[in-house]
GROMACS .gro file of C-alpha atoms in nm:
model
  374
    1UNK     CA    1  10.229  10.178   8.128
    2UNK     CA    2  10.108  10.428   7.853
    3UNK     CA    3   9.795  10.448   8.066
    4UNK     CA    4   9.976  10.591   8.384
    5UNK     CA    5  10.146  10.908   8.193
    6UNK     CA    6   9.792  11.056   8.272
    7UNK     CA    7   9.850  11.133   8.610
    8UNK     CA    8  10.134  11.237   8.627
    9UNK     CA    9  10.084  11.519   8.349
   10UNK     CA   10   9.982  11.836   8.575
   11UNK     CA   11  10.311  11.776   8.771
   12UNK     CA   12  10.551  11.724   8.527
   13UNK     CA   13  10.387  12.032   8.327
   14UNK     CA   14  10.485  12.283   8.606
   15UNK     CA   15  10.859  12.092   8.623
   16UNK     CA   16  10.870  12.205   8.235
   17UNK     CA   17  10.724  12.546   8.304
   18UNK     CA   18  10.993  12.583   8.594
   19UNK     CA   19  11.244  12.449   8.353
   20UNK     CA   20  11.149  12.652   8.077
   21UNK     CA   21  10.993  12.402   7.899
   22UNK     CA   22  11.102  12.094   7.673
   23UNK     CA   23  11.371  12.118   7.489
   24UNK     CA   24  11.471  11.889   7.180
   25UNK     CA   25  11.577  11.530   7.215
   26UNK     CA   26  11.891  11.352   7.007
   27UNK     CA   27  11.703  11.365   6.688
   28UNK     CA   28  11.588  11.719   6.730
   29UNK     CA   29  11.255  11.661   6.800
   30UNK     CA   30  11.008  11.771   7.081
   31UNK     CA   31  10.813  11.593   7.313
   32UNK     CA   32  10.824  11.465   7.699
   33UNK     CA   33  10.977  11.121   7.620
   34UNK     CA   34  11.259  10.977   7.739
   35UNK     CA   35  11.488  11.144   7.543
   36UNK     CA   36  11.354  11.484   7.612
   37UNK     CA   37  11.601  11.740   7.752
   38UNK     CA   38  11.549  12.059   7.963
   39UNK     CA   39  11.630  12.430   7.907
   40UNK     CA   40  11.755  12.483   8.254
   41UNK     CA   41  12.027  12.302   8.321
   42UNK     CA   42  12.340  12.384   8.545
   43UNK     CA   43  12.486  12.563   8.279
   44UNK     CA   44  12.123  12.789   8.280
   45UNK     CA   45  12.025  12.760   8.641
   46UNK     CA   46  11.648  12.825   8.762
   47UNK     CA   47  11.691  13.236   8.904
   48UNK     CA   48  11.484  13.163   9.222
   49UNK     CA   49  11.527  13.161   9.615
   50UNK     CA   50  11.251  12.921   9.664
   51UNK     CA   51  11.159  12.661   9.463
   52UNK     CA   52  10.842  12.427   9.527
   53UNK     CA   53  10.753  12.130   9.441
   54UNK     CA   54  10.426  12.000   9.432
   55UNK     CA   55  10.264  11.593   9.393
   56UNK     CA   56  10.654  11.490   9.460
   57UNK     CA   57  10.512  11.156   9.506
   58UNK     CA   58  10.450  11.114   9.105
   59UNK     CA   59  10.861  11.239   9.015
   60UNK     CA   60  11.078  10.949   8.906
   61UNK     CA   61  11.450  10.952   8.928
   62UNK     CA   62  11.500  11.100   8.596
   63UNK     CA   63  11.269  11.394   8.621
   64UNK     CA   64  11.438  11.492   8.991
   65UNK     CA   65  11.779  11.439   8.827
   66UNK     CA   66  11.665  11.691   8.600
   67UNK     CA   67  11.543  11.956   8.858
   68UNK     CA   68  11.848  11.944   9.054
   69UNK     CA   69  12.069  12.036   8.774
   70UNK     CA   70  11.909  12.344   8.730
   71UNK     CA   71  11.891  12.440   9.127
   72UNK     CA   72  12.161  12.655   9.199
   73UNK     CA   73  12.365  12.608   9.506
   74UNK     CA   74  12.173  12.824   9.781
   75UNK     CA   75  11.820  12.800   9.642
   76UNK     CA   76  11.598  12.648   9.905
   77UNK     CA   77  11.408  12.333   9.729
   78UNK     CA   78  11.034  12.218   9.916
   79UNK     CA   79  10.915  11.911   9.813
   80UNK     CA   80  10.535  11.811   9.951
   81UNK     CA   81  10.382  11.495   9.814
   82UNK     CA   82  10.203  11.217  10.013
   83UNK     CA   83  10.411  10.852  10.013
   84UNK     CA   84  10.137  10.685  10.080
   85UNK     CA   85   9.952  10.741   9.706
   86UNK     CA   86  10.053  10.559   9.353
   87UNK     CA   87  10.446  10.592   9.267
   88UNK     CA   88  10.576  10.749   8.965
   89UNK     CA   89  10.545  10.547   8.662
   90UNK     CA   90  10.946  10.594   8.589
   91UNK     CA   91  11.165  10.428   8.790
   92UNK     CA   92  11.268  10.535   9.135
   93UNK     CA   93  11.085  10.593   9.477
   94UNK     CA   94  11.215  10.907   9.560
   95UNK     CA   95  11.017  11.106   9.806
   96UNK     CA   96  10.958  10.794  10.016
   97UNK     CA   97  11.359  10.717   9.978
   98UNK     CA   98  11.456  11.109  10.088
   99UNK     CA   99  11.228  11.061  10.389
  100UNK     CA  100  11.370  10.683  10.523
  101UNK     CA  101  11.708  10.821  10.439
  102UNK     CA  102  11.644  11.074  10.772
  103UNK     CA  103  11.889  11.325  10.625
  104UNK     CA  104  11.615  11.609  10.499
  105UNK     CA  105  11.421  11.819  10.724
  106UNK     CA  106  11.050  11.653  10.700
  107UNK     CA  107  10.719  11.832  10.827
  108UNK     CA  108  10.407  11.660  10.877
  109UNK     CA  109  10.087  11.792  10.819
  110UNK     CA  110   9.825  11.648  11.072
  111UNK     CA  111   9.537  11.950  11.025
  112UNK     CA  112   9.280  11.790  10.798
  113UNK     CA  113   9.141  12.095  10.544
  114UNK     CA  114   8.975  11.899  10.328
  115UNK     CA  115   8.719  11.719  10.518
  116UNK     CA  116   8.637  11.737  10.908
  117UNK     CA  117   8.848  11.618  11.126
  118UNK     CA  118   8.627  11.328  11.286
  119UNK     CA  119   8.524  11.196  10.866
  120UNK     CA  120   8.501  10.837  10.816
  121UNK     CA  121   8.706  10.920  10.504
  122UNK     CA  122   9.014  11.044  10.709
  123UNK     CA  123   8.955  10.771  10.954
  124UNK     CA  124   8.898  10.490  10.689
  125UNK     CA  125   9.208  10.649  10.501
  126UNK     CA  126   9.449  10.581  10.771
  127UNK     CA  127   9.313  10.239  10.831
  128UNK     CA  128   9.346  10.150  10.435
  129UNK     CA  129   9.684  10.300  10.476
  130UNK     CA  130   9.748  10.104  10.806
  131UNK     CA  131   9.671   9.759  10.629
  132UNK     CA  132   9.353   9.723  10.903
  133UNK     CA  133   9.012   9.623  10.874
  134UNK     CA  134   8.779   9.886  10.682
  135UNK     CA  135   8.392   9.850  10.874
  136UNK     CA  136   8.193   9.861  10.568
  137UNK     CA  137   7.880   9.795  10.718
  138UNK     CA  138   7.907  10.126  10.910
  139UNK     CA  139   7.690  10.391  10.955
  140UNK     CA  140   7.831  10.673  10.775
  141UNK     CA  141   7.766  11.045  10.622
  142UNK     CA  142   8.048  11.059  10.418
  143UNK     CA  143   8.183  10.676  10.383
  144UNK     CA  144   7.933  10.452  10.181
  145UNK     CA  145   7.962  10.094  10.080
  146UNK     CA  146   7.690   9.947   9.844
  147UNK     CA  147   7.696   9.554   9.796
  148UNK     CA  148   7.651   9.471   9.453
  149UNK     CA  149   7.747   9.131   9.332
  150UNK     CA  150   7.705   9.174   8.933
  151UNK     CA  151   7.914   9.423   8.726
  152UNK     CA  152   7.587   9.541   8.540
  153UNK     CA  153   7.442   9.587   8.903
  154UNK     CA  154   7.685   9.794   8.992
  155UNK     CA  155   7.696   9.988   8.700
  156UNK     CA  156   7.263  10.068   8.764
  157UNK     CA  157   7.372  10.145   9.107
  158UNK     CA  158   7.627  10.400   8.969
  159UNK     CA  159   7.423  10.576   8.785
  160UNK     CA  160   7.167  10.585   9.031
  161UNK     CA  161   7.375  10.776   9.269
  162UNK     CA  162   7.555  11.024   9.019
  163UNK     CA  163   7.233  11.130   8.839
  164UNK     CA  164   6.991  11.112   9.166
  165UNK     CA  165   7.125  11.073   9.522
  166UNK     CA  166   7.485  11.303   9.529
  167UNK     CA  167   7.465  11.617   9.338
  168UNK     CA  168   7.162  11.721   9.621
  169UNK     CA  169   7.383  11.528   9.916
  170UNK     CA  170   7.735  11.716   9.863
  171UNK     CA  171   7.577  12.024   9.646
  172UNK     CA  172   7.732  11.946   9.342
  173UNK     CA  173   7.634  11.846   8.977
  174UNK     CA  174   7.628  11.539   8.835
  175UNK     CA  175   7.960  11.628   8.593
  176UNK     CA  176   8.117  11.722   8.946
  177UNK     CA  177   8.090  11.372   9.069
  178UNK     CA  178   8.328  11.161   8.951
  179UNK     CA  179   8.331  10.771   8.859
  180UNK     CA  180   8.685  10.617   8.920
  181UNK     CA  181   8.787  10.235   8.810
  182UNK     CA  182   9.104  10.044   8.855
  183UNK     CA  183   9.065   9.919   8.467
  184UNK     CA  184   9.086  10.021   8.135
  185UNK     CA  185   8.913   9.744   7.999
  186UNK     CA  186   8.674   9.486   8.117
  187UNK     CA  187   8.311   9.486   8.192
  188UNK     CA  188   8.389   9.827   8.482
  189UNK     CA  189   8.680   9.982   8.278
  190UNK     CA  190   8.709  10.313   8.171
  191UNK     CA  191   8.572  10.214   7.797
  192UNK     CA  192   8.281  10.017   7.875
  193UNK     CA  193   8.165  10.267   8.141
  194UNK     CA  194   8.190  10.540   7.957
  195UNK     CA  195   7.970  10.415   7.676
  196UNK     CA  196   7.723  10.346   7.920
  197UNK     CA  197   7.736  10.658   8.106
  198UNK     CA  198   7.723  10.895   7.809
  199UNK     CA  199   7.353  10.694   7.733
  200UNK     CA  200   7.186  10.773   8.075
  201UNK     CA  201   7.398  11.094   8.140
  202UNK     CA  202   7.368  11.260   7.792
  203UNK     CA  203   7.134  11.019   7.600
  204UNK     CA  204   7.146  11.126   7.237
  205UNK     CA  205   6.858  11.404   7.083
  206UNK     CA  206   6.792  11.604   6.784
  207UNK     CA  207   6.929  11.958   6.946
  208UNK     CA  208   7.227  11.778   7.069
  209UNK     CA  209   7.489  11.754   6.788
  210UNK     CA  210   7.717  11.492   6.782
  211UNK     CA  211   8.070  11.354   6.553
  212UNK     CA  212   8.138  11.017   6.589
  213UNK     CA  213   8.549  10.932   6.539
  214UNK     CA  214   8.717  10.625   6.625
  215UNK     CA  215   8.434  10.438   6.738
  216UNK     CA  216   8.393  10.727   7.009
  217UNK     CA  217   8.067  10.984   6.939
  218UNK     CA  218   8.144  11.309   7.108
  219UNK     CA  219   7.827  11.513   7.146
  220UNK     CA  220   7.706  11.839   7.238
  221UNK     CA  221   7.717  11.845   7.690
  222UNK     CA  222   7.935  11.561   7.705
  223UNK     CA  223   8.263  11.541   7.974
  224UNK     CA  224   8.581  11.518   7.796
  225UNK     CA  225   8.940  11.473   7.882
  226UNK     CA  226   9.206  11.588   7.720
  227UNK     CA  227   9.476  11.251   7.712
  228UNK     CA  228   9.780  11.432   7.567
  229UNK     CA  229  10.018  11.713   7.619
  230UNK     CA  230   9.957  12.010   7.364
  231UNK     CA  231  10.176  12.300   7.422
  232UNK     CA  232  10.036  12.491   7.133
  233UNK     CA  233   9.631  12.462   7.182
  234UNK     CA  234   9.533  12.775   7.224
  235UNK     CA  235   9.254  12.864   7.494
  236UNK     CA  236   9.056  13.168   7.571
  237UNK     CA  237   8.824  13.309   7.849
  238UNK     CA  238   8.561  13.499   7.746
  239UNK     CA  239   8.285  13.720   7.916
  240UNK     CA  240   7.920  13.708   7.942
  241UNK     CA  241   7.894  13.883   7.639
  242UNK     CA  242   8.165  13.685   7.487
  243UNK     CA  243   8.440  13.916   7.451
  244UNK     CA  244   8.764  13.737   7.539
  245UNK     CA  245   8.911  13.853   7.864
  246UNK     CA  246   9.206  13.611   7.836
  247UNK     CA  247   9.449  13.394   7.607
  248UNK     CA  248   9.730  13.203   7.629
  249UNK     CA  249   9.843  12.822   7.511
  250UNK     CA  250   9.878  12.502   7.620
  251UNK     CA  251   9.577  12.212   7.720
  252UNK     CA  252   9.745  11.878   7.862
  253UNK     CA  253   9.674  11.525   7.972
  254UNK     CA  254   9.443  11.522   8.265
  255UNK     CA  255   9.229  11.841   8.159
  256UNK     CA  256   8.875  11.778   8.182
  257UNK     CA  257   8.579  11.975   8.052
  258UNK     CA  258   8.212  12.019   7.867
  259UNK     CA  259   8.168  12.011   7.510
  260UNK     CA  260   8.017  12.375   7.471
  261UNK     CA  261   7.962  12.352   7.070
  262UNK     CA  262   8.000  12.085   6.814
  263UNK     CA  263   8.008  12.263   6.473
  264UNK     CA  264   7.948  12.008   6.181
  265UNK     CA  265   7.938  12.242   5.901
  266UNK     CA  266   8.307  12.405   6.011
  267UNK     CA  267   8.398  12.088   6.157
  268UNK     CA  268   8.486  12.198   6.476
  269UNK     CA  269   8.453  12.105   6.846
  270UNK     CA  270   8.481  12.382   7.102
  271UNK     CA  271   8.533  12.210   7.501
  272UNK     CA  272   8.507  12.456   7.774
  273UNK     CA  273   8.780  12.350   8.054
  274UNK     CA  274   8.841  12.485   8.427
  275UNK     CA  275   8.850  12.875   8.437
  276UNK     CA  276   8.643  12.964   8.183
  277UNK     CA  277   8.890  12.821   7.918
  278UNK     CA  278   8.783  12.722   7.621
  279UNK     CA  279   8.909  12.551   7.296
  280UNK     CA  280   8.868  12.488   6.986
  281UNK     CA  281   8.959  12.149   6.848
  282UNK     CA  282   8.939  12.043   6.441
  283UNK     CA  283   8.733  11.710   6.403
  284UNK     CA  284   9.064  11.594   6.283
  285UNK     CA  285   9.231  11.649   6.670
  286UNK     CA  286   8.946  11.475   6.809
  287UNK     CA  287   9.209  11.172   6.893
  288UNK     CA  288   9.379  11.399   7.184
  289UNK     CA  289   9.003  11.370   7.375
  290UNK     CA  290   8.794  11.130   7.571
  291UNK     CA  291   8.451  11.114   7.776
  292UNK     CA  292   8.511  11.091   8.119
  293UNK     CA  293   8.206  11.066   8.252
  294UNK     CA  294   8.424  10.751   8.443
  295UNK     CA  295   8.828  10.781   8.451
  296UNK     CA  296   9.119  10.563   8.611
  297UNK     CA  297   9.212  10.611   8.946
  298UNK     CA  298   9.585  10.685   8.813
  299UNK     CA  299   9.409  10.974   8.623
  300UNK     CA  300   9.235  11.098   8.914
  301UNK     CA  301   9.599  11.140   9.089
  302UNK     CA  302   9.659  11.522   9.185
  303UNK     CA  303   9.278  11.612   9.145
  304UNK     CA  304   9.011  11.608   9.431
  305UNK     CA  305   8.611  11.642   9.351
  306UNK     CA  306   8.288  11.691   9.589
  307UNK     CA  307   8.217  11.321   9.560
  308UNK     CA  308   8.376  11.041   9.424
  309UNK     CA  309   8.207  10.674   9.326
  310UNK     CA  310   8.453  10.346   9.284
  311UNK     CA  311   8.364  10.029   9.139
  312UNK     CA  312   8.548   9.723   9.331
  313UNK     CA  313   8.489   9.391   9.163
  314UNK     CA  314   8.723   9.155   9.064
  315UNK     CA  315   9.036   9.221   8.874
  316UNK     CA  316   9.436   9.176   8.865
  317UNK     CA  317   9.602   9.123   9.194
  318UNK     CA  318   9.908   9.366   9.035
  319UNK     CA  319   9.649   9.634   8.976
  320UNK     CA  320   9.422   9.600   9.292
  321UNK     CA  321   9.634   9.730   9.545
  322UNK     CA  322   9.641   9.939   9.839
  323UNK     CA  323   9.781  10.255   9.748
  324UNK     CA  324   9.569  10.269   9.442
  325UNK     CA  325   9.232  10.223   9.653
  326UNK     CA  326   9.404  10.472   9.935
  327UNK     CA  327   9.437  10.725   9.602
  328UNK     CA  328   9.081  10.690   9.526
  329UNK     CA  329   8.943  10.744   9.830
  330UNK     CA  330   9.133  11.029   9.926
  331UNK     CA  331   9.028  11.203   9.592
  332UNK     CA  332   8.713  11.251   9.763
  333UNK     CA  333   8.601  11.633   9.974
  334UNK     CA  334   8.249  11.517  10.111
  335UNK     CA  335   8.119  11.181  10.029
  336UNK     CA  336   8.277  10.869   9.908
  337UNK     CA  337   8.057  10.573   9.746
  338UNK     CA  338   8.221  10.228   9.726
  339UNK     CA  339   7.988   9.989   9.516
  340UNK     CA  340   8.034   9.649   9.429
  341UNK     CA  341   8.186   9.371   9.645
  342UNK     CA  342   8.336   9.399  10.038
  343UNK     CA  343   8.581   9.101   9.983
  344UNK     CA  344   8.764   9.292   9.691
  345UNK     CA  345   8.788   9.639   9.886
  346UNK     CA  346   8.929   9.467  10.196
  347UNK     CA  347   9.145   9.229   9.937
  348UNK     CA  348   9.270   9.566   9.788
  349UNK     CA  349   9.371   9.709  10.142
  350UNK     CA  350   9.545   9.387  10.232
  351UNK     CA  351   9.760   9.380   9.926
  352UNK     CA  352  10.042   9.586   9.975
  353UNK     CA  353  10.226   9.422   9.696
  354UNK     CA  354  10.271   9.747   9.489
  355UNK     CA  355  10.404   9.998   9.771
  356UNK     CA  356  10.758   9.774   9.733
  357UNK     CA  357  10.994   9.940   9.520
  358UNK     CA  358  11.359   9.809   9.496
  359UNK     CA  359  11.546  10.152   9.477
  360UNK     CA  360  11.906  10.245   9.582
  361UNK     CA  361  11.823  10.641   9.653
  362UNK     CA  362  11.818  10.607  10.012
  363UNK     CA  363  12.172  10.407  10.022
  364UNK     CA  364  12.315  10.657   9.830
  365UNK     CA  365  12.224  10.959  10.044
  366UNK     CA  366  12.323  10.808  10.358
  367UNK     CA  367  12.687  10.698  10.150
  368UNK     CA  368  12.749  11.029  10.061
  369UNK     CA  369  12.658  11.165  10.395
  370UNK     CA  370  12.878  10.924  10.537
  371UNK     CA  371  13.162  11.043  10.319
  372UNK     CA  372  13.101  11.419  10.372
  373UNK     CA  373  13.122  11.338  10.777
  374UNK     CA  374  12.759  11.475  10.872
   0.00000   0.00000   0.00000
């Protein structure tokens, strides 16, 4: 489950930044394990009225444990997450268990902002999430299904649309558009596409320096992500004369970017990430990045681009589920391209194996509310 920690990195960096950052675990050492401790606490509450809570659908029970020790009594404590999209990887299932419980206030949003009201992806969304039939065959602007039966064919057909057919259709570039695959490995994971990718996205040339680590080559135009939490990588913004406008620290898991520079003789890499950010990694940090050119739909979790292009084809009935396809497809603003087969898309919606979480959250509120007499 290494894999998942991905997605869930942008929210439980702004629960440390709340907190005031990770402390130091039992052996005195730092890092967002297990073992990791906070700074706020209820002996150091959080000095805040409001306190809000973004992506509460990726918080386990351990991380939300940890929050509400440092809430003081009083402070008023939003949570806004969608139940419907992949769990947290820790244990636990607790926005969906606060909800059922019936003892919080709950607002639903119903105004679509993202797309149009009347899109086939809102409509096909709520269908996927309703366990019905998705009409594939459809006429659609913004909801495309392309029938490929072999994985290479639906790798050409990939390609086809990120370099040619959507950057003009949703006004976007190709490094905008964004590949998403249930897998790490196998003939439509994350590796193998990105290999591929990199060749008919940034094919290799003699004014495009490269550095080759780990069987990876990183070169000169190439989308990266970074895959770990660094607290201490320092990033700058710099103007069009490249004077630096702004500093600070801090790149984590889920970042992704352009490699601006590739500097062989100082052995440096320098990857220029959302905002104008940019920074400098030593060849020797090269292991905290990846292309992403494609990325796993647990990745994409918390992000949203112009256009977004999924592989279905065969793979484990654990992994192809319907939250995880629902999570995909909502990831997308204008256009979403499905290719592969229609069998494994409407197998995916069917299986609704992975929503089911054994947790004892709700049981507990509605014990304790029975106690207090409410």
């Amino acid at each position: 489950m290494t894999e998942a920690t991905g997605y869930e990195a942008r929210t439980i960096h702004r629960l440390l930044e709340l907190s005031g950052g990770p402390g130091l675990d039992e052996k005195g050492q730092g890092g967002t394990s297990a073992g990791m401790r906070f700074e706020r606490n209820e002996e150091n509450p959080l000095d805040a009225d409001v306190v809000i809570i973004d992506e509460m659908s990726m918080v386990d029970i351990h991380l939300m444990h940890s929050l509400l020790k440092a809430v003081n009594v009083g402070t008023r404590l939003i949570l806004v997450g969608d139940v419907n999209q992949l769990p947290s990887v820790g244990p636990g299932n607790v926005l969906r268990d606060m909800i059922d419980s019936g003892q919080f206030h709950v607002v639903r949003l119903t105004r679509i902002f993202r797309q149009a009201a009347q899109s086939d992806i809102i409509v096909n969304a709520h269908k996927i999430n309703d366990g019905e039939q998705v009409p594939v065959g459809k006429k659609s602007n913004d909801f495309l299904f392309i029938r490929r039966e072999d994985p290479n064919a639906i790798i050409n057909a990939m390609i086809t649309l990120v370099r040619e057919k959507l950057p003009g259709y949703v006004h976007a570039t190709t490094y905008d558009i964004q590949i998403m695959t249930p897998m790490r490995k196998g003939l439509l994971g994350v590796e193998r596409l990105n290999q591929i990718l990199q060749e008919y996205l940034n094919p290799p040339s003699p004014d495009k320096p490269e550095k080759e680590i780990g069987g990876t080559v990183f070169r000169l135009g190439d989308k990266v992500m970074q895959i770990k939490n660094n607290y201490q990588l320092e990033w700058e913004v710099r103007n069009k004369w490249g004077v630096p406008t702004d500093a600070g620290t801090g790149v984590f898991n889920g970042d992704m970017g352009i490699i601006r520079e590739v500097n062989t003789f100082a052995e440096t890499l320098t990857v220029a990430f959302d905002e104008g950010r940019l920074v400098e990694y030593s060849f020797k940090m090269l292991e905290e990045l990846e292309l992403a050119y494609a990325i796993t739909i647990h990745k994409s979790q918390g992000s949203e681009y112009p256009a977004v292009v999924i592989p279905v084809h065969s793979g484990p009935r654990m992994l192809m589920t319907r939250n995880l396809i629902y999570t995909a497809v909502t990831r997308a603003r204008a256009c979403v391209c499905l290719v592969g087969l229609p069998e494994t898309f409407q197998a995916m919606v069917d299986n609704a194996t992975e929503q089911r979480r054994y947790s004892g959250l709700k049981d507990r509120i509605l014990e304790l509310e029975e106690g207090l007499g409410v």
